[in-house]
Short mmCIF file of C-alpha atoms in Angstrom, two decimals:
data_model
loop_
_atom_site.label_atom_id
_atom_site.label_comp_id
_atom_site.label_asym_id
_atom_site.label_seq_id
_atom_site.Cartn_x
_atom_site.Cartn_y
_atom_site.Cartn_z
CA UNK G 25 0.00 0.00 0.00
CA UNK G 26 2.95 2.44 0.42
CA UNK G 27 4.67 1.70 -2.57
CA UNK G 28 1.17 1.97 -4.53
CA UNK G 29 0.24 5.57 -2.74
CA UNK G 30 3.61 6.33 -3.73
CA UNK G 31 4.27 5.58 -7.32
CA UNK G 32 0.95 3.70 -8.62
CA UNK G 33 -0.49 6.40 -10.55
CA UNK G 34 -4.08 4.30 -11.72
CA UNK G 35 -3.92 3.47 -7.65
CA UNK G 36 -3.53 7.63 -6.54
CA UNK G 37 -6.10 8.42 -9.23
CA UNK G 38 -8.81 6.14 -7.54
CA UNK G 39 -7.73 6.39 -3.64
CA UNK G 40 -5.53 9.30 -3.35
CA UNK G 41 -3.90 7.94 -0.29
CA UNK G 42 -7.11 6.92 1.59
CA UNK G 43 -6.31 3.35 1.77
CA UNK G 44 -3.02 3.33 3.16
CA UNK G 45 -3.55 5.63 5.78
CA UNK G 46 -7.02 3.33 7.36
CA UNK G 47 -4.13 0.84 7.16
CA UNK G 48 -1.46 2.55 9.39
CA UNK G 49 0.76 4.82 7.11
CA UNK G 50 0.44 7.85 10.49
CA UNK G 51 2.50 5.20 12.62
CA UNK G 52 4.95 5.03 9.12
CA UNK G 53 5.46 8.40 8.95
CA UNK G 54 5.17 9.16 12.41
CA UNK G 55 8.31 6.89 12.72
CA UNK G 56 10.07 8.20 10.39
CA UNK G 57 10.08 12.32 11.91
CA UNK G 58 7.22 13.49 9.81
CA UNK G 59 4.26 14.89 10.26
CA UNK G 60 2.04 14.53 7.24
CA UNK G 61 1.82 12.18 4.50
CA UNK G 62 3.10 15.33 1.87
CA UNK G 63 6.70 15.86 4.22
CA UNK G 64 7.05 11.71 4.67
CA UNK G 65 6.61 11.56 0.37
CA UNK G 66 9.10 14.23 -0.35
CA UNK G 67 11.90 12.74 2.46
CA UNK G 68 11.38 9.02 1.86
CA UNK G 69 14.85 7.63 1.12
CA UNK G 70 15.51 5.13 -1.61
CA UNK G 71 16.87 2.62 0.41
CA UNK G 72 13.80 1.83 2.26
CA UNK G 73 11.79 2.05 -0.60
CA UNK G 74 14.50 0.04 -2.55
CA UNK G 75 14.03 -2.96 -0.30
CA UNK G 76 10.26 -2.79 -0.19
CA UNK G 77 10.74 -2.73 -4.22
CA UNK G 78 12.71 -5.84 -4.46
CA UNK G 79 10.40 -7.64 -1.54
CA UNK G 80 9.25 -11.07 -3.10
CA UNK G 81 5.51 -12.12 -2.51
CA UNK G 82 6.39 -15.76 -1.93
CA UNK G 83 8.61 -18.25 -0.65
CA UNK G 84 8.66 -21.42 -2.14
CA UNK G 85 10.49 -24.71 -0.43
CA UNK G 86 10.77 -28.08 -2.48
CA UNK G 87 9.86 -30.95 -0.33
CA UNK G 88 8.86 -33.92 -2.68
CA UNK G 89 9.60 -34.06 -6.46
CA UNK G 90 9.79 -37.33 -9.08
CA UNK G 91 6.72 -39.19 -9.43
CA UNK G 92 5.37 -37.06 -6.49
CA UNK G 93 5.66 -33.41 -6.28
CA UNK G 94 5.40 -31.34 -2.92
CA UNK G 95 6.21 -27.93 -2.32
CA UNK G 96 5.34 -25.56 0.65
CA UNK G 97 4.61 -22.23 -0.62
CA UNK G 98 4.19 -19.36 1.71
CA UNK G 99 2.91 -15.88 1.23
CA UNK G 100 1.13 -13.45 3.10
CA UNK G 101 -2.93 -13.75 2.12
CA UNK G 102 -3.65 -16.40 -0.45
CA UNK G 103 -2.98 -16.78 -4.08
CA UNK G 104 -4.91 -15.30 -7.19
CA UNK G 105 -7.44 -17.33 -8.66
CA UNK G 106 -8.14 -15.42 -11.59
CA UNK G 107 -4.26 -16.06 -12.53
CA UNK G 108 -1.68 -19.44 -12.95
CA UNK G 109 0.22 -20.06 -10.25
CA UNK G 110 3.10 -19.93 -12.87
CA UNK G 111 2.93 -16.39 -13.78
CA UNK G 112 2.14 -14.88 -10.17
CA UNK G 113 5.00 -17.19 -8.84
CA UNK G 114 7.28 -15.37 -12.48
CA UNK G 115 6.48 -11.94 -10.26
CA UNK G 116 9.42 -12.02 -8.39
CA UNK G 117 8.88 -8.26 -6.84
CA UNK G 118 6.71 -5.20 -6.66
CA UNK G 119 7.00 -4.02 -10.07
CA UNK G 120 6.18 -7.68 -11.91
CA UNK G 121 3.38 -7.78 -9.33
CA UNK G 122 2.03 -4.48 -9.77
CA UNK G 123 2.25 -5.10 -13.36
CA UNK G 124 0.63 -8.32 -12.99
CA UNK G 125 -2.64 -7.29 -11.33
CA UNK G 126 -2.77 -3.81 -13.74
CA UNK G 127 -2.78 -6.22 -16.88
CA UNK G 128 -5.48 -8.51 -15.24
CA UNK G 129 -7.31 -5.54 -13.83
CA UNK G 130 -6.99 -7.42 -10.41
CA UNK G 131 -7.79 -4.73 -7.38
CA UNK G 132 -5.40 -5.03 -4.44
CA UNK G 133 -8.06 -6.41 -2.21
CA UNK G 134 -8.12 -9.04 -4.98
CA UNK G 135 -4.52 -10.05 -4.75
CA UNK G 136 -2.48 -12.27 -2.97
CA UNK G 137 -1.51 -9.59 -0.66
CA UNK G 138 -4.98 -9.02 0.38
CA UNK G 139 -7.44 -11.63 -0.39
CA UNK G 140 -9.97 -13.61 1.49
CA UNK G 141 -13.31 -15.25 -0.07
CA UNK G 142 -12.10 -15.55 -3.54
CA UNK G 143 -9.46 -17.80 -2.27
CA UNK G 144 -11.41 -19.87 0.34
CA UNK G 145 -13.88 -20.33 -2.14
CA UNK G 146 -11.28 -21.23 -5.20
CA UNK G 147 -10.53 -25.15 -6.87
CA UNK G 148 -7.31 -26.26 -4.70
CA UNK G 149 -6.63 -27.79 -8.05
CA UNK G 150 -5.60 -24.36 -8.90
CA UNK G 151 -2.24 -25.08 -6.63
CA UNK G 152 -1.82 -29.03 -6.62
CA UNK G 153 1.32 -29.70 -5.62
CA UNK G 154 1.61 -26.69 -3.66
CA UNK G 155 0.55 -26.81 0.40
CA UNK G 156 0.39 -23.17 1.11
CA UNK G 157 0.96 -20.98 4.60
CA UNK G 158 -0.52 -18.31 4.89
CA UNK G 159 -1.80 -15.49 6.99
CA UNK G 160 -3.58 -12.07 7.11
CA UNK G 161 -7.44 -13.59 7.97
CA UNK G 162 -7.36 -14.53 11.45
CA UNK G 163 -9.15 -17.85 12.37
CA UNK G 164 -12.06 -16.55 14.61
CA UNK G 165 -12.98 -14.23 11.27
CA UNK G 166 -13.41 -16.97 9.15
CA UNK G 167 -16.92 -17.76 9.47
CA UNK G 168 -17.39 -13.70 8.35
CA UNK G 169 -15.10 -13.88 5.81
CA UNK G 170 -15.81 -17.30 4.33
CA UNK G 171 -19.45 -16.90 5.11
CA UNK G 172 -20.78 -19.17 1.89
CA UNK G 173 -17.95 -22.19 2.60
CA UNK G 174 -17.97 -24.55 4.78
CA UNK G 175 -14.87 -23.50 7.32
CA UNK G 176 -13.96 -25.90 10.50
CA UNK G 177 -11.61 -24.27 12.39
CA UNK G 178 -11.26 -23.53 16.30
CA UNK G 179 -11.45 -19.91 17.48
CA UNK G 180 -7.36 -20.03 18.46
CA UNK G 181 -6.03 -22.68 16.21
CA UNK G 182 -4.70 -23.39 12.70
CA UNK G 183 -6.92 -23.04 10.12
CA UNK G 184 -6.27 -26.61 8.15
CA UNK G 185 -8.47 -26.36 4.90
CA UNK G 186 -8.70 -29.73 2.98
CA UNK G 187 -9.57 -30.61 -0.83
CA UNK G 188 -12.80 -31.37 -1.24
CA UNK G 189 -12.53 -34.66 -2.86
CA UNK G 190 -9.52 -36.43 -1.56
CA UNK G 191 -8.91 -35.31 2.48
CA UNK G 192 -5.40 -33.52 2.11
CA UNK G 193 -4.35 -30.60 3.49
CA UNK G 194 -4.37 -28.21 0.87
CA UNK G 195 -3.79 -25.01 3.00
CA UNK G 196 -2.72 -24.02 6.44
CA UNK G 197 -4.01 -20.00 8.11
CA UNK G 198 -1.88 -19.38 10.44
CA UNK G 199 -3.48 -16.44 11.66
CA UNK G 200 -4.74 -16.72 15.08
CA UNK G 201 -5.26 -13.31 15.73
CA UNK G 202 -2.52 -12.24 18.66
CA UNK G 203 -3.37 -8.57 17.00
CA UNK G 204 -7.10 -8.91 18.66
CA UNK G 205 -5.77 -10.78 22.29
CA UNK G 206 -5.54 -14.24 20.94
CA UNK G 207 -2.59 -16.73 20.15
CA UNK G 208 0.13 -15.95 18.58
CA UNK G 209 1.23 -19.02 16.50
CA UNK G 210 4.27 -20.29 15.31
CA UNK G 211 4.96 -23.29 12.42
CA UNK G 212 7.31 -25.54 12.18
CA UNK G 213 7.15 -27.78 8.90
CA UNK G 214 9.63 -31.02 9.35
CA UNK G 215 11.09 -32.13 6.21
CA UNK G 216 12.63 -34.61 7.48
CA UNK G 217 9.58 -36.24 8.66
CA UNK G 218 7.90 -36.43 5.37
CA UNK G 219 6.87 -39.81 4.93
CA UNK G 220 6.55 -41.69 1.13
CA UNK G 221 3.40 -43.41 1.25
CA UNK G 222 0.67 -43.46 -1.40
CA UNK G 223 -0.39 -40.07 -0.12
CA UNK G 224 2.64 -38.29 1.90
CA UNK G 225 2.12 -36.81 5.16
CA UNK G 226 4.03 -34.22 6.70
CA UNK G 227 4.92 -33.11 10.10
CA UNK G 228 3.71 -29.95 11.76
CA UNK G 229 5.56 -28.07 14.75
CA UNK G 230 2.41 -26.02 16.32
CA UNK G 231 4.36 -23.38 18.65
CA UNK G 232 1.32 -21.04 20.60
CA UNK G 233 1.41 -18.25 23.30
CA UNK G 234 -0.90 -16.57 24.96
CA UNK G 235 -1.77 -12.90 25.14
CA UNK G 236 -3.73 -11.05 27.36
CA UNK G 237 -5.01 -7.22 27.72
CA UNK G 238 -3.04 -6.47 24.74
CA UNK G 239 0.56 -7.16 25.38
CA UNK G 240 2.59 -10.47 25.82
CA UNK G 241 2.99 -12.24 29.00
CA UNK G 242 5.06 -14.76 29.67
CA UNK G 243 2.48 -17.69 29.57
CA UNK G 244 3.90 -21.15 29.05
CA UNK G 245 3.95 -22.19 25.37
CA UNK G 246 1.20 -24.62 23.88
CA UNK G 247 3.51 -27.32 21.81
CA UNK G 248 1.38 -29.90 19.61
CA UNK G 249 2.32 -31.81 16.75
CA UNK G 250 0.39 -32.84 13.95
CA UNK G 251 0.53 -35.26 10.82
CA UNK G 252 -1.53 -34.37 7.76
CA UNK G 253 -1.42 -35.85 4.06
CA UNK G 254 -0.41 -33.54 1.52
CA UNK G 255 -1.55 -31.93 -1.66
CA UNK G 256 0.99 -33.59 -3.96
CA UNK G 257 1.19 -33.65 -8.10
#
C-alpha cells in the first residue's frame, strides 16, 4: 500500500492515499520524523523504498519431487485465482506484481496480498502440488469472511483447509489473531519427517502463546504436533 500511494499512478487516481492511511501509514510516517503524509513523500529515502521494491511475494520450499511433487509455498494472504500459479509465482517483486494485477485488472483487495473469499472459495486444483501458509485472515474471522464455505476451524487454532474430494491438506491460516488478544502461533514444517506413502504426510511443529489485555505475558507455550497428508502432483 505504500509503494502503490507512492508511485501507482491508476492506484492515486482512484484512492488518493485513503487506503493506506485506514491501514497505518500515520505510525509510518510518524516513525520516520514526519508529520504529514506530503513531508514523509518528499523525504522518503531510496533505500527503504528500494528494499520494499525488491520484496518477493512468496517463498517457495521443495519438499517432494519425481513421481510425487510437494512444495510448501508461503505468502502473506492467499494466491490469485483469476491467474496461474506460474505467472504470479514469475512476479518475483513489486513491479512484476504491480504489473501483474494492472494487466489482469486485479484490485489489491483481490490479490495475494490481500485476499480472502475468492481464495477460500477457489478449486485447490488451482495449486496441486503446492501446500500453502498463509496469513492475514485470522481464524475466529473466518466464518465472516468465508461466510458461503464450509470453514472448520477452532477460534485459536490453525486453520487446516482440505480438498474437497480427496482429504489432504491443501492449506494451512496461520493467523490466530494475537493482534485482537488471541494466540500468537508459530509453524514448524519437518522435512525430514515427510513420509513416502501413497499419499505423503508431513509433520507440523504447532508453537502457541498466549496474550492477554493487549501485550505479551510470559504464559507457558502450547507445543502440539500434527501429521496431515499432503496436496501432492
Amino acid at each position: 500500500m505504500l509503494l502503490q500511494t507512492l508511485y501507482d499512478a491508476r492506484h492515486r487516481e482512484h484512492f488518493g492515499k485513503r487506503i493506506w492511511l485506514e491501514n497505518g501509514a500515520q505510525s509510518t510516517i510518524t516513525s520516520f520524523g514526519c508529520k504529514s503524509f506530503e513531508e514523509f513523500e518528499a523525504k522518503i529515502d531510496e533505500k527503504y523504498t528500494g528494499f520494499l521494491r525488491g520484496l518477493k511475494l512468496f517463498h517457495v520450499e521443495p519438499l517432494l519431487s519425481g513421481e510425487a511433487n510437494l512444495n510448501v509455498l508461503i505468502t502473506h494472504a492467499g494466491v490469485m485465482l483469476r491467474v496461474s500459479l506460474a505467472e504470479q509465482l514469475a512476479a518475483n517483486n513489486y513491479a512484476d506484481f504491480n504489473q501483474l494485477i494492472t494487466k489482469e485488472r486485479i484490485w489489491i483487495e483481490d490479490s495475494s496480498v490481500w485476499i480472502r473469499e475468492d481464495f477460500f472459495g477457489g478449486n485447490p486444483d488451482h495449486w496441486k502440488g503446492h501446500l500453502i501458509i498463509h496469513g492475514h485472515t485470522p481464524t475466529h474471522l473466518l466464518n465472516h469472511f468465508a461466510k458461503d464455505f464450509p470453514i472448520d476451524a477452532e477460534r485459536h487454532f490453525l486453520f487446516l483447509r482440505k480438498h474437497p474430494q480427496n482429504e489432504t491438506v491443501v492449506s494451512i491460516g496461520l493467523d490466530t489473531g494475537a493482534a485482537f488478544g488471541n494466540r500468537l502461533t508459530a509453524l514448524g514444517v519437518a522435512q525430514d519427517q515427510l513420509r513416502g506413502d501413497t499419499v505423503p504426510k508431513l509433520t507440523l511443529y504447532v508453537a502457541q502463546l498466549d496474550i492477554k489485555r493487549g501485550y505479551y505475558r510470559q504464559q507457558p507455550i502450547t507445543l502440539s504436533t500434527l501429521t496431515v497428508p499432503c496436496n501432492v502432483a
